XYZ file of C-alpha atoms in Angstrom:
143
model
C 175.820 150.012 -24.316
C 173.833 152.932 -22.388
C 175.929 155.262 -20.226
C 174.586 154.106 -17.607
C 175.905 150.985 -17.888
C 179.291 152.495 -18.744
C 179.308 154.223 -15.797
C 177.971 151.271 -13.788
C 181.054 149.114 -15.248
C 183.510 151.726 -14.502
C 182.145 152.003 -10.884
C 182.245 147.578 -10.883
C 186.023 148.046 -11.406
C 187.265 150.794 -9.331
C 185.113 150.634 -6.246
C 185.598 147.153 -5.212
C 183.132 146.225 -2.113
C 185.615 143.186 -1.023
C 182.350 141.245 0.201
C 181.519 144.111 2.572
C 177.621 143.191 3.661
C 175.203 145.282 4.643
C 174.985 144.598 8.838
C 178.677 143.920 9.014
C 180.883 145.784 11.171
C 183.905 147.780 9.983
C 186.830 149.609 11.299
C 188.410 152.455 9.572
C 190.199 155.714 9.484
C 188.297 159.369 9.192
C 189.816 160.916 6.032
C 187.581 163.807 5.547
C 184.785 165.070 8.050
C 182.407 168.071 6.521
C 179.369 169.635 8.000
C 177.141 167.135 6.739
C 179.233 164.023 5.947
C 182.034 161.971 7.057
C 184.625 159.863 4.746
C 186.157 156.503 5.541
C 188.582 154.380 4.235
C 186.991 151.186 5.628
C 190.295 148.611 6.182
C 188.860 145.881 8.008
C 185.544 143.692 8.751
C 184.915 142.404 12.194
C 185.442 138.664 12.402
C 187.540 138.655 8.867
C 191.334 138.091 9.768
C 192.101 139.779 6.179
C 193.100 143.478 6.138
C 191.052 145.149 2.911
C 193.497 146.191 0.113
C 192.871 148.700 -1.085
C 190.716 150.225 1.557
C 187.048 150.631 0.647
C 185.586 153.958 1.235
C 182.771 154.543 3.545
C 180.490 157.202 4.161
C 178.673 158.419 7.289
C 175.872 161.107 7.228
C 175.132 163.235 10.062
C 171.579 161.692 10.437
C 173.640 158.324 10.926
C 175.981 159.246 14.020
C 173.434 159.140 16.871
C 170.277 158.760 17.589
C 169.754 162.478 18.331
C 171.267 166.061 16.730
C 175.013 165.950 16.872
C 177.509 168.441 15.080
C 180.326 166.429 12.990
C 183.183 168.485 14.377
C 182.102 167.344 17.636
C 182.347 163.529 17.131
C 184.851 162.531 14.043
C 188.302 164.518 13.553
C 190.364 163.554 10.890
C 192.595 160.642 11.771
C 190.104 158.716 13.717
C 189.627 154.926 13.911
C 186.241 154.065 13.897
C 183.887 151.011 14.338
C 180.655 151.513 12.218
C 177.989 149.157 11.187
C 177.104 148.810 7.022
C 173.346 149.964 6.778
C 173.839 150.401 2.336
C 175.907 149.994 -0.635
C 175.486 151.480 -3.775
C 177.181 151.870 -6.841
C 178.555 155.368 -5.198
C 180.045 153.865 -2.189
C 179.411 151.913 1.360
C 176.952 153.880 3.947
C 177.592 153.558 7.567
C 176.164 154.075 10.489
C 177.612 155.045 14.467
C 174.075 155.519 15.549
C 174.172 152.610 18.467
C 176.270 152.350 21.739
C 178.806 150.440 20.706
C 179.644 151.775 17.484
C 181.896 154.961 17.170
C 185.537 156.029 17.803
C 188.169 153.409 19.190
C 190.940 154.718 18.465
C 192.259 158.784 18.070
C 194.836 161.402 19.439
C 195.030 164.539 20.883
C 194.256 167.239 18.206
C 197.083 169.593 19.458
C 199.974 167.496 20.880
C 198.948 164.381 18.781
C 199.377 161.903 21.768
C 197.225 159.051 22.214
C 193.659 159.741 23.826
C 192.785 157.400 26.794
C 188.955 157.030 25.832
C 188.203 154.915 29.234
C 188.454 158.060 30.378
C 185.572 159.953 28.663
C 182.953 161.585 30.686
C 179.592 162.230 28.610
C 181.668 162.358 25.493
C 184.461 164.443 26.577
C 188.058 163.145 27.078
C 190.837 165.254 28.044
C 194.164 164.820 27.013
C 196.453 163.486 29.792
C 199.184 164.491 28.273
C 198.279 168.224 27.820
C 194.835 168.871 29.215
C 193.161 169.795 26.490
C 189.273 168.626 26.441
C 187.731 167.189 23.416
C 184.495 166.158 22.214
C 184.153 162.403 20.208
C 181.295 159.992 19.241
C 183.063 157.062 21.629
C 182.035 153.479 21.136
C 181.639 151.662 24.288
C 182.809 148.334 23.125
């Protein structure tokens, strides 16, 4: 057997894609967000009642956040939930996407008192905290 097919098999066994589609629609939680990149741990599919154990991980590239320039730091914090559409899978992982209107964060909280954000209440991408005013900047879906 080549090495690549080693490393193929070895990928087959511990990155299971739990019938994750390319054009499905996933929720999951930020666990890492870089300058360029932004790791998920994708738990569930839209329209599947089953929760995915373990969680797949996702990845989301800059270029695949909107449809113009954004900075990372200014849509995805760490501990966000977020509602992303499949565009790839590969043997390295599951690519997503937040690039239309009704994909991006649905869940998060306040960065410094850790409350719950209201994101009805985003103006333009901004959302302030009600709880202690701060402003912050997120990639919203408008679902």
């Amino acid at each position: 057997m080549t090495a690549d097919k080693q490393l193929d098999n070895i990928f087959k066994k511990i990155s299971p894609k739990q019938n994750i589609k390319i054009g499905d629609i996933v929720y999951g939680k930020v666990r890492q967000a870089t300058d360029k990149m932004v790791f998920i741990n994708i738990d569930r599919v839209e329209g599947k009642q089953k929760v995915l154990t373990p969680s797949s991980d996702g990845v989301l590239f800059a270029r695949d956040i909107a449809r113009q320039y954004v900075e990372i730091g200014d849509c995805f914090k760490k501990g966000d939930v977020i509602r992303a559409k499949v565009i790839d899978i590969d043997k390295f992982g599951i690519k997503l996407s937040t690039a239309d209107n009704d994909l991006g964060v649905v869940k998060a909280n306040c960065l410094y008192c850790r409350m719950p954000l209201n994101l009805k209440h985003a103006i333009n991408g901004e959302i302030k905290c009600l709880n202690c005013k701060a402003v912050q900047k997120k990639k919203i879906a408008k679902v």
